[in-house]
Amino acid sequence: MIRTVVVLFAFAVVLCGLIVFGPFGDDEDVANQDRLGTPLEADVEVTRAAVTPETDIAAIAQAAVSVTEAAAAPQQAVVEAPQRVDVARPNTDNTRLSDMTNNVLAELGFAGVEHVTTNSEVQRESTSQILAGIEAATGQSSILQESETLEAIVIAALRAGESDEAIDQIVNNAAAAGSVAVPEILVTSDGRVDTHVLLNNIVTQAQIAAGGAAPAVPELSPEDVQGLEVRVVQQATTDVQARFYTVQSGDSLGAISIKFFGSTEHFNAIFEANRGLLSSPDRIRIGQRLVIPELDNV
Amino acid sequence: MIRTIATATCILAAGTMAQAQDVRITTFKSESTFSLNGITFTVTRDQNTNAVLQGEFTRTSRACPPHCLQPISLGSGVETFGELEVMSYLETSVSDGIGLLVDARSPQEFAISAIPGSVNVPFITLAAENRFRPDILRALGAVDVAGGAMDFSGAMDLAVYSGGVWSNDAPMAIQNLIEAGYPAEKIHYYRGGMQAWTHVGLSTISSANPG
């Protein structure tokens, strides 16, 4: 009884494989069905049938990739070829750049800017409570690592009147040593920390805090911006411009947001529009072709 | 056979008369006493035979996901505990200072009620995203070695629990620990969790972390 069921099931699997992939001619179909009469043979066939589709899927997937690559190659020939090898990236935490900037300004004594609690501080606080609990239970004292924060480094550098280049050096050395975590949108396609965006955002937020206007959305044309591509898509009532941007060396998501929208605050719109390409905002690679969304209310 | 039953009955009767205790943990065990860093805890069962569950743990149905039923064995070499094993673990490993009973729930849930002698380590703080996770692992006895890795050979045994068979807090904590390199043979899983513990009237504590 069981054997019959197994045979019928095996037959169904083989048949599905044949319908979906159709790798055999009609003659072989007949041959398969003949051999299904004997269970042993049927098992062998199942194994083969099970392997064949998988191999086919892999082969098809591979073919698809190579086709995509081939199709993509001419466009990217203009810029650099996409880097498949992942670069080393600085540690990130989920602290928001705007929170971090806000705290830098508050620490520098900017009027009207209050310290906000960053995600990193929340983590630290809850961890210290847990350590207190473990300490009470084990009787051993534990140490909560006093790790440097990006805020502290930037504040110290700004107070010391360091140049932009020097700040870039200091921050990147700290990030490369792994002693500091940075907001994800500051990570560039080369795996560095984009201190230009970091400093730009401090200036922008300082201007807004001082009552200045938010930066305007710049007008861009493909002639001025390397990697920008504008396509006109015809719709029923109007023509819509779709913009694409190929990631260049040294770009961070924050930098791309500033480039297209004037400030870092719209990085999430870009990130959401490219979720298929970007697993997280810091996983940006040279040669990736990002969709630049239209902001409705800007 | 009859003699055994008679003996057992006598012992039971003697026990009942001596301590007036009707609800024991097992026939020969009325309480579990252990100490944690100099503080002594005693676990007994609720002696009121009419007592029924109250509050949070009377709930049968929580949304799944995230509150999905967990298997008896988490695999990967993690041993699963029942209530008696938890008590014996508290009396031996925890009392000897080589093991900890870990509550993987949130601090708020832990503060309301928890198993006596347990320590709150929410599963989320053991995730790789927590930059301070190495500090927690060091507090549990892991030692830094060259190359950024950690040596867990001197780390404490852990028994991890959460809300109940429907809670994936403890399994997540265990998964996070194993990902961090914690040896599976040092980890135990009390699957029944708070719901099973309170369901049989075992003592709980209501506080922040002990001590």
Short mmCIF file of N, CA and C in Angstrom, two decimals, chain A residues 93 120 123-124 127 130-131 133-134 136-139 142-145 147-148 181, chain B residues 36-37 100 119-122 125 129-132 135-136 138-140 156 209-210:
data_model
loop_
_atom_site.label_atom_id
_atom_site.label_comp_id
_atom_site.label_asym_id
_atom_site.label_seq_id
_atom_site.Cartn_x
_atom_site.Cartn_y
_atom_site.Cartn_z
N ASP A 93 25.95 51.87 13.74
CA ASP A 93 24.85 51.55 14.65
C ASP A 93 23.64 52.33 14.14
N SER A 120 22.05 54.76 20.35
CA SER A 120 23.26 54.20 20.93
C SER A 120 23.27 54.39 22.45
N GLN A 123 20.89 51.91 24.07
CA GLN A 123 21.52 50.59 24.12
C GLN A 123 22.49 50.49 25.30
N ARG A 124 23.27 51.55 25.44
CA ARG A 124 24.27 51.56 26.49
C ARG A 124 23.61 51.52 27.87
N THR A 127 22.15 48.09 28.53
CA THR A 127 23.22 47.13 28.78
C THR A 127 23.80 47.30 30.18
N ILE A 130 21.66 45.54 32.65
CA ILE A 130 21.80 44.09 32.59
C ILE A 130 23.08 43.65 33.29
N LEU A 131 24.14 44.40 33.04
CA LEU A 131 25.41 44.07 33.69
C LEU A 131 25.28 44.16 35.20
N GLY A 133 22.66 43.51 36.89
CA GLY A 133 21.95 42.30 37.30
C GLY A 133 22.88 41.10 37.36
N ILE A 134 23.70 40.94 36.33
CA ILE A 134 24.63 39.80 36.29
C ILE A 134 25.64 39.93 37.42
N ALA A 136 25.23 41.36 40.31
CA ALA A 136 24.60 41.02 41.57
C ALA A 136 24.53 39.50 41.74
N ALA A 137 24.36 38.79 40.64
CA ALA A 137 24.21 37.35 40.72
C ALA A 137 25.55 36.64 40.83
N THR A 138 26.56 37.13 40.13
CA THR A 138 27.83 36.42 40.13
C THR A 138 28.80 36.96 41.17
N GLY A 139 28.57 38.21 41.61
CA GLY A 139 29.48 38.80 42.57
C GLY A 139 30.76 39.30 41.94
N SER A 142 31.82 43.83 36.52
CA SER A 142 31.98 43.81 35.08
C SER A 142 32.19 45.23 34.59
N ILE A 143 32.72 45.35 33.40
CA ILE A 143 33.06 46.68 32.88
C ILE A 143 32.25 46.94 31.61
N LEU A 144 31.61 48.08 31.59
CA LEU A 144 30.96 48.51 30.36
C LEU A 144 31.96 49.37 29.61
N GLN A 145 32.34 48.83 28.45
CA GLN A 145 33.40 49.48 27.69
C GLN A 145 33.08 50.94 27.41
N SER A 147 33.40 53.15 25.03
CA SER A 147 33.82 53.30 23.63
C SER A 147 33.60 54.75 23.19
N GLU A 148 34.47 55.19 22.33
CA GLU A 148 34.38 56.55 21.82
C GLU A 148 33.10 56.72 21.02
N ALA A 181 31.40 53.68 16.06
CA ALA A 181 30.36 53.29 15.10
C ALA A 181 29.78 54.56 14.50
N LEU B 36 22.34 32.27 45.76
CA LEU B 36 22.92 32.97 44.62
C LEU B 36 23.73 34.13 45.18
N ASN B 37 25.04 34.01 45.09
CA ASN B 37 25.93 35.06 45.59
C ASN B 37 25.56 35.48 47.01
N LEU B 100 24.10 30.33 35.64
CA LEU B 100 23.10 31.37 35.85
C LEU B 100 21.79 30.95 35.21
N VAL B 119 18.32 35.96 36.41
CA VAL B 119 18.94 37.23 36.05
C VAL B 119 18.37 37.63 34.71
N ASN B 120 18.02 38.91 34.60
CA ASN B 120 17.39 39.37 33.36
C ASN B 120 18.44 39.76 32.32
N VAL B 121 18.43 39.03 31.19
CA VAL B 121 19.25 39.42 30.04
C VAL B 121 18.33 39.36 28.82
N PRO B 122 17.65 40.48 28.48
CA PRO B 122 16.70 40.45 27.36
C PRO B 122 17.39 39.97 26.08
N THR B 125 19.35 42.28 23.77
CA THR B 125 20.68 42.80 24.10
C THR B 125 21.77 41.81 23.72
N GLU B 129 23.47 43.40 16.92
CA GLU B 129 23.32 44.85 16.74
C GLU B 129 23.73 45.62 17.99
N ASN B 130 23.68 44.98 19.14
CA ASN B 130 24.07 45.68 20.36
C ASN B 130 25.58 45.79 20.43
N ARG B 131 26.06 47.03 20.33
CA ARG B 131 27.50 47.26 20.34
C ARG B 131 28.12 46.83 21.67
N PHE B 132 27.29 46.72 22.70
CA PHE B 132 27.83 46.43 24.02
C PHE B 132 27.71 44.94 24.37
N ASP B 135 30.50 43.23 26.18
CA ASP B 135 30.57 43.51 27.62
C ASP B 135 29.71 42.52 28.40
N ILE B 136 28.53 42.19 27.84
CA ILE B 136 27.66 41.21 28.49
C ILE B 136 28.33 39.84 28.49
N ARG B 138 31.49 39.18 28.37
CA ARG B 138 32.60 39.19 29.33
C ARG B 138 32.07 39.01 30.75
N ALA B 139 30.93 39.66 31.04
CA ALA B 139 30.36 39.53 32.38
C ALA B 139 29.93 38.09 32.64
N LEU B 140 29.63 37.34 31.57
CA LEU B 140 29.24 35.93 31.72
C LEU B 140 30.46 35.02 31.74
N MET B 156 30.14 30.89 32.06
CA MET B 156 29.16 30.24 32.92
C MET B 156 28.18 29.39 32.12
N ASN B 209 16.35 43.25 39.41
CA ASN B 209 17.35 42.20 39.58
C ASN B 209 17.63 41.99 41.05
N PRO B 210 17.85 40.73 41.46
CA PRO B 210 18.11 40.47 42.88
C PRO B 210 19.41 41.14 43.31
#
